[in-house]
């Protein structure tokens, strides 16, 4: 088989029409869930009332939709999308279906840094530094995991095992910070750690969108290496790839995406685990379409969780992370049992 045939084969797998038709269908599902999120709440809106609210933002229902529900739904989508792509990257790089930001310690690092910032630096410095603190915590945790797992290179198995230990250690750090913090900080941090988009505004949406866009640009440039990441290290090296260098770069990108998601929404556990698996089942071969599906499934999971959290138990408005965890925990156990067998 000549080089032209190989290139055409890779192109057809990555940009196959069936895969992109599924992506388009998934986009429509996300758009439908968005519309349902805008219509449901303490004030229920029928389709005509929703259309009126969308076209007339100055009316009372228009203010509800434009200033309360729409930024909240979009922020949930962005958080889920970032976690979905982060989890997909980690599973590709580590060649392990159980890898995700929360399981290997990345989310724990972001949470520990964010809670420390809330406890000690939020008052003097303001909340603007929280995303930077969370992202630095996530990347610091990833660097620590990578360093501890290094022994003449890094293997995916060592990364996962080291990450699980790091997650436990950083969870203890977070608990210690909460135990020594003022009561008001502890209460707000507990809600935040569960995962919530309560009180979202347009400033949050625009800031997170900018961070996500900035991180997706280098990811697009590295997509060839992401697709080849599941190859055996010896085979990838034989093809001329700098395996360790690109593995470190992709791990840093995955950590940064998880960090910014945690900064704006808290620790939504299992999104980065479930979304890539759903994308893999729907798309088949890895590639750009599969990454987009992981992004969309992540957005869909958090949007649905937030919709349930704020409508199913009215007048209570519960943290959406509770419902993501309720879905993700049995999913993780099923995966674990399948891997053991």
JSON list of N, CA and C in Angstrom, two decimals, residues 64-104:
[
{"chain": "A", "resi": 64, "resn": "UNK", "atom": "N", "xyz": [-35.56, 37.03, 32.73]},
{"chain": "A", "resi": 64, "resn": "UNK", "atom": "CA", "xyz": [-35.33, 35.71, 33.33]},
{"chain": "A", "resi": 64, "resn": "UNK", "atom": "C", "xyz": [-34.51, 34.83, 32.39]},
{"chain": "A", "resi": 65, "resn": "UNK", "atom": "N", "xyz": [-34.90, 34.85, 31.11]},
{"chain": "A", "resi": 65, "resn": "UNK", "atom": "CA", "xyz": [-34.22, 34.00, 30.13]},
{"chain": "A", "resi": 65, "resn": "UNK", "atom": "C", "xyz": [-32.81, 34.50, 29.85]},
{"chain": "A", "resi": 66, "resn": "UNK", "atom": "N", "xyz": [-32.67, 35.80, 29.57]},
{"chain": "A", "resi": 66, "resn": "UNK", "atom": "CA", "xyz": [-31.39, 36.33, 29.11]},
{"chain": "A", "resi": 66, "resn": "UNK", "atom": "C", "xyz": [-30.38, 36.52, 30.25]},
{"chain": "A", "resi": 67, "resn": "UNK", "atom": "N", "xyz": [-30.84, 36.85, 31.43]},
{"chain": "A", "resi": 67, "resn": "UNK", "atom": "CA", "xyz": [-29.90, 37.16, 32.51]},
{"chain": "A", "resi": 67, "resn": "UNK", "atom": "C", "xyz": [-29.72, 36.02, 33.51]},
{"chain": "A", "resi": 68, "resn": "UNK", "atom": "N", "xyz": [-30.64, 35.07, 33.56]},
{"chain": "A", "resi": 68, "resn": "UNK", "atom": "CA", "xyz": [-30.54, 33.99, 34.53]},
{"chain": "A", "resi": 68, "resn": "UNK", "atom": "C", "xyz": [-30.32, 32.63, 33.86]},
{"chain": "A", "resi": 69, "resn": "UNK", "atom": "N", "xyz": [-31.23, 32.23, 33.01]},
{"chain": "A", "resi": 69, "resn": "UNK", "atom": "CA", "xyz": [-31.19, 30.87, 32.48]},
{"chain": "A", "resi": 69, "resn": "UNK", "atom": "C", "xyz": [-30.17, 30.68, 31.36]},
{"chain": "A", "resi": 70, "resn": "UNK", "atom": "N", "xyz": [-30.09, 31.63, 30.42]},
{"chain": "A", "resi": 70, "resn": "UNK", "atom": "CA", "xyz": [-29.18, 31.44, 29.29]},
{"chain": "A", "resi": 70, "resn": "UNK", "atom": "C", "xyz": [-27.71, 31.41, 29.70]},
{"chain": "A", "resi": 71, "resn": "UNK", "atom": "N", "xyz": [-27.22, 32.37, 30.50]},
{"chain": "A", "resi": 71, "resn": "UNK", "atom": "CA", "xyz": [-25.81, 32.26, 30.91]},
{"chain": "A", "resi": 71, "resn": "UNK", "atom": "C", "xyz": [-25.52, 31.01, 31.74]},
{"chain": "A", "resi": 72, "resn": "UNK", "atom": "N", "xyz": [-26.51, 30.60, 32.55]},
{"chain": "A", "resi": 72, "resn": "UNK", "atom": "CA", "xyz": [-26.30, 29.39, 33.36]},
{"chain": "A", "resi": 72, "resn": "UNK", "atom": "C", "xyz": [-26.19, 28.15, 32.47]},
{"chain": "A", "resi": 73, "resn": "UNK", "atom": "N", "xyz": [-27.06, 28.04, 31.48]},
{"chain": "A", "resi": 73, "resn": "UNK", "atom": "CA", "xyz": [-27.01, 26.88, 30.58]},
{"chain": "A", "resi": 73, "resn": "UNK", "atom": "C", "xyz": [-25.73, 26.88, 29.74]},
{"chain": "A", "resi": 74, "resn": "UNK", "atom": "N", "xyz": [-25.33, 28.05, 29.25]},
{"chain": "A", "resi": 74, "resn": "UNK", "atom": "CA", "xyz": [-24.12, 28.13, 28.44]},
{"chain": "A", "resi": 74, "resn": "UNK", "atom": "C", "xyz": [-22.87, 27.84, 29.27]},
{"chain": "A", "resi": 75, "resn": "UNK", "atom": "N", "xyz": [-22.84, 28.32, 30.52]},
{"chain": "A", "resi": 75, "resn": "UNK", "atom": "CA", "xyz": [-21.70, 28.03, 31.38]},
{"chain": "A", "resi": 75, "resn": "UNK", "atom": "C", "xyz": [-21.61, 26.54, 31.67]},
{"chain": "A", "resi": 76, "resn": "UNK", "atom": "N", "xyz": [-22.77, 25.90, 31.91]},
{"chain": "A", "resi": 76, "resn": "UNK", "atom": "CA", "xyz": [-22.78, 24.45, 32.12]},
{"chain": "A", "resi": 76, "resn": "UNK", "atom": "C", "xyz": [-22.25, 23.73, 30.89]},
{"chain": "A", "resi": 77, "resn": "UNK", "atom": "N", "xyz": [-22.65, 24.19, 29.70]},
{"chain": "A", "resi": 77, "resn": "UNK", "atom": "CA", "xyz": [-22.18, 23.56, 28.46]},
{"chain": "A", "resi": 77, "resn": "UNK", "atom": "C", "xyz": [-20.67, 23.71, 28.30]},
{"chain": "A", "resi": 78, "resn": "UNK", "atom": "N", "xyz": [-20.15, 24.89, 28.59]},
{"chain": "A", "resi": 78, "resn": "UNK", "atom": "CA", "xyz": [-18.72, 25.12, 28.45]},
{"chain": "A", "resi": 78, "resn": "UNK", "atom": "C", "xyz": [-17.91, 24.27, 29.44]},
{"chain": "A", "resi": 79, "resn": "UNK", "atom": "N", "xyz": [-18.40, 24.18, 30.67]},
{"chain": "A", "resi": 79, "resn": "UNK", "atom": "CA", "xyz": [-17.71, 23.37, 31.69]},
{"chain": "A", "resi": 79, "resn": "UNK", "atom": "C", "xyz": [-17.69, 21.91, 31.26]},
{"chain": "A", "resi": 80, "resn": "UNK", "atom": "N", "xyz": [-18.85, 21.40, 30.85]},
{"chain": "A", "resi": 80, "resn": "UNK", "atom": "CA", "xyz": [-18.92, 20.02, 30.40]},
{"chain": "A", "resi": 80, "resn": "UNK", "atom": "C", "xyz": [-18.06, 19.76, 29.18]},
{"chain": "A", "resi": 81, "resn": "UNK", "atom": "N", "xyz": [-18.04, 20.72, 28.25]},
{"chain": "A", "resi": 81, "resn": "UNK", "atom": "CA", "xyz": [-17.23, 20.55, 27.05]},
{"chain": "A", "resi": 81, "resn": "UNK", "atom": "C", "xyz": [-15.74, 20.47, 27.39]},
{"chain": "A", "resi": 82, "resn": "UNK", "atom": "N", "xyz": [-15.28, 21.36, 28.27]},
{"chain": "A", "resi": 82, "resn": "UNK", "atom": "CA", "xyz": [-13.87, 21.35, 28.67]},
{"chain": "A", "resi": 82, "resn": "UNK", "atom": "C", "xyz": [-13.50, 20.04, 29.35]},
{"chain": "A", "resi": 83, "resn": "UNK", "atom": "N", "xyz": [-14.36, 19.56, 30.23]},
{"chain": "A", "resi": 83, "resn": "UNK", "atom": "CA", "xyz": [-14.09, 18.30, 30.94]},
{"chain": "A", "resi": 83, "resn": "UNK", "atom": "C", "xyz": [-14.15, 17.11, 29.98]},
{"chain": "A", "resi": 84, "resn": "UNK", "atom": "N", "xyz": [-15.08, 17.14, 29.03]},
{"chain": "A", "resi": 84, "resn": "UNK", "atom": "CA", "xyz": [-15.18, 16.06, 28.07]},
{"chain": "A", "resi": 84, "resn": "UNK", "atom": "C", "xyz": [-13.93, 15.93, 27.21]},
{"chain": "A", "resi": 85, "resn": "UNK", "atom": "N", "xyz": [-13.43, 17.06, 26.71]},
{"chain": "A", "resi": 85, "resn": "UNK", "atom": "CA", "xyz": [-12.21, 17.04, 25.90]},
{"chain": "A", "resi": 85, "resn": "UNK", "atom": "C", "xyz": [-11.01, 16.66, 26.75]},
{"chain": "A", "resi": 86, "resn": "UNK", "atom": "N", "xyz": [-10.95, 17.16, 27.98]},
{"chain": "A", "resi": 86, "resn": "UNK", "atom": "CA", "xyz": [-9.85, 16.81, 28.88]},
{"chain": "A", "resi": 86, "resn": "UNK", "atom": "C", "xyz": [-9.81, 15.31, 29.14]},
{"chain": "A", "resi": 87, "resn": "UNK", "atom": "N", "xyz": [-10.96, 14.71, 29.43]},
{"chain": "A", "resi": 87, "resn": "UNK", "atom": "CA", "xyz": [-11.01, 13.27, 29.66]},
{"chain": "A", "resi": 87, "resn": "UNK", "atom": "C", "xyz": [-10.66, 12.48, 28.42]},
{"chain": "A", "resi": 88, "resn": "UNK", "atom": "N", "xyz": [-11.13, 12.94, 27.25]},
{"chain": "A", "resi": 88, "resn": "UNK", "atom": "CA", "xyz": [-10.81, 12.24, 26.00]},
{"chain": "A", "resi": 88, "resn": "UNK", "atom": "C", "xyz": [-9.30, 12.26, 25.74]},
{"chain": "A", "resi": 89, "resn": "UNK", "atom": "N", "xyz": [-8.67, 13.42, 25.98]},
{"chain": "A", "resi": 89, "resn": "UNK", "atom": "CA", "xyz": [-7.22, 13.53, 25.80]},
{"chain": "A", "resi": 89, "resn": "UNK", "atom": "C", "xyz": [-6.48, 12.58, 26.73]},
{"chain": "A", "resi": 90, "resn": "UNK", "atom": "N", "xyz": [-6.89, 12.54, 27.99]},
{"chain": "A", "resi": 90, "resn": "UNK", "atom": "CA", "xyz": [-6.21, 11.69, 28.96]},
{"chain": "A", "resi": 90, "resn": "UNK", "atom": "C", "xyz": [-6.36, 10.21, 28.60]},
{"chain": "A", "resi": 91, "resn": "UNK", "atom": "N", "xyz": [-7.53, 9.81, 28.16]},
{"chain": "A", "resi": 91, "resn": "UNK", "atom": "CA", "xyz": [-7.73, 8.41, 27.78]},
{"chain": "A", "resi": 91, "resn": "UNK", "atom": "C", "xyz": [-6.93, 8.05, 26.54]},
{"chain": "A", "resi": 92, "resn": "UNK", "atom": "N", "xyz": [-6.77, 8.99, 25.62]},
{"chain": "A", "resi": 92, "resn": "UNK", "atom": "CA", "xyz": [-5.94, 8.75, 24.45]},
{"chain": "A", "resi": 92, "resn": "UNK", "atom": "C", "xyz": [-4.47, 8.62, 24.84]},
{"chain": "A", "resi": 93, "resn": "UNK", "atom": "N", "xyz": [-3.99, 9.58, 25.63]},
{"chain": "A", "resi": 93, "resn": "UNK", "atom": "CA", "xyz": [-2.57, 9.63, 25.98]},
{"chain": "A", "resi": 93, "resn": "UNK", "atom": "C", "xyz": [-2.18, 8.44, 26.87]},
{"chain": "A", "resi": 94, "resn": "UNK", "atom": "N", "xyz": [-3.05, 8.11, 27.82]},
{"chain": "A", "resi": 94, "resn": "UNK", "atom": "CA", "xyz": [-2.71, 7.06, 28.79]},
{"chain": "A", "resi": 94, "resn": "UNK", "atom": "C", "xyz": [-3.14, 5.66, 28.34]},
{"chain": "A", "resi": 95, "resn": "UNK", "atom": "N", "xyz": [-3.86, 5.63, 27.22]},
{"chain": "A", "resi": 95, "resn": "UNK", "atom": "CA", "xyz": [-4.31, 4.33, 26.69]},
{"chain": "A", "resi": 95, "resn": "UNK", "atom": "C", "xyz": [-5.04, 3.52, 27.76]},
{"chain": "A", "resi": 96, "resn": "UNK", "atom": "N", "xyz": [-5.85, 4.21, 28.54]},
{"chain": "A", "resi": 96, "resn": "UNK", "atom": "CA", "xyz": [-6.55, 3.57, 29.65]},
{"chain": "A", "resi": 96, "resn": "UNK", "atom": "C", "xyz": [-7.97, 4.10, 29.70]},
{"chain": "A", "resi": 97, "resn": "UNK", "atom": "N", "xyz": [-8.99, 3.24, 29.58]},
{"chain": "A", "resi": 97, "resn": "UNK", "atom": "CA", "xyz": [-10.38, 3.71, 29.57]},
{"chain": "A", "resi": 97, "resn": "UNK", "atom": "C", "xyz": [-10.84, 4.27, 30.91]},
{"chain": "A", "resi": 98, "resn": "UNK", "atom": "N", "xyz": [-10.07, 4.05, 31.99]},
{"chain": "A", "resi": 98, "resn": "UNK", "atom": "CA", "xyz": [-10.46, 4.57, 33.30]},
{"chain": "A", "resi": 98, "resn": "UNK", "atom": "C", "xyz": [-9.83, 5.91, 33.61]},
{"chain": "A", "resi": 99, "resn": "UNK", "atom": "N", "xyz": [-9.01, 6.43, 32.71]},
{"chain": "A", "resi": 99, "resn": "UNK", "atom": "CA", "xyz": [-8.36, 7.72, 32.95]},
{"chain": "A", "resi": 99, "resn": "UNK", "atom": "C", "xyz": [-9.35, 8.85, 32.78]},
{"chain": "A", "resi": 100, "resn": "UNK", "atom": "N", "xyz": [-9.32, 9.79, 33.72]},
{"chain": "A", "resi": 100, "resn": "UNK", "atom": "CA", "xyz": [-10.14, 11.00, 33.63]},
{"chain": "A", "resi": 100, "resn": "UNK", "atom": "C", "xyz": [-9.54, 12.03, 34.58]},
{"chain": "A", "resi": 101, "resn": "UNK", "atom": "N", "xyz": [-9.87, 13.32, 34.43]},
{"chain": "A", "resi": 101, "resn": "UNK", "atom": "CA", "xyz": [-9.24, 14.34, 35.27]},
{"chain": "A", "resi": 101, "resn": "UNK", "atom": "C", "xyz": [-9.44, 14.12, 36.76]},
{"chain": "A", "resi": 102, "resn": "UNK", "atom": "N", "xyz": [-10.61, 13.62, 37.18]},
{"chain": "A", "resi": 102, "resn": "UNK", "atom": "CA", "xyz": [-10.86, 13.46, 38.61]},
{"chain": "A", "resi": 102, "resn": "UNK", "atom": "C", "xyz": [-10.20, 12.20, 39.17]},
{"chain": "A", "resi": 103, "resn": "UNK", "atom": "N", "xyz": [-10.02, 11.18, 38.35]},
{"chain": "A", "resi": 103, "resn": "UNK", "atom": "CA", "xyz": [-9.47, 9.92, 38.85]},
{"chain": "A", "resi": 103, "resn": "UNK", "atom": "C", "xyz": [-7.95, 10.00, 38.98]},
{"chain": "A", "resi": 104, "resn": "UNK", "atom": "N", "xyz": [-7.25, 10.72, 38.09]},
{"chain": "A", "resi": 104, "resn": "UNK", "atom": "CA", "xyz": [-5.79, 10.74, 38.15]},
{"chain": "A", "resi": 104, "resn": "UNK", "atom": "C", "xyz": [-5.23, 11.96, 38.89]}
]
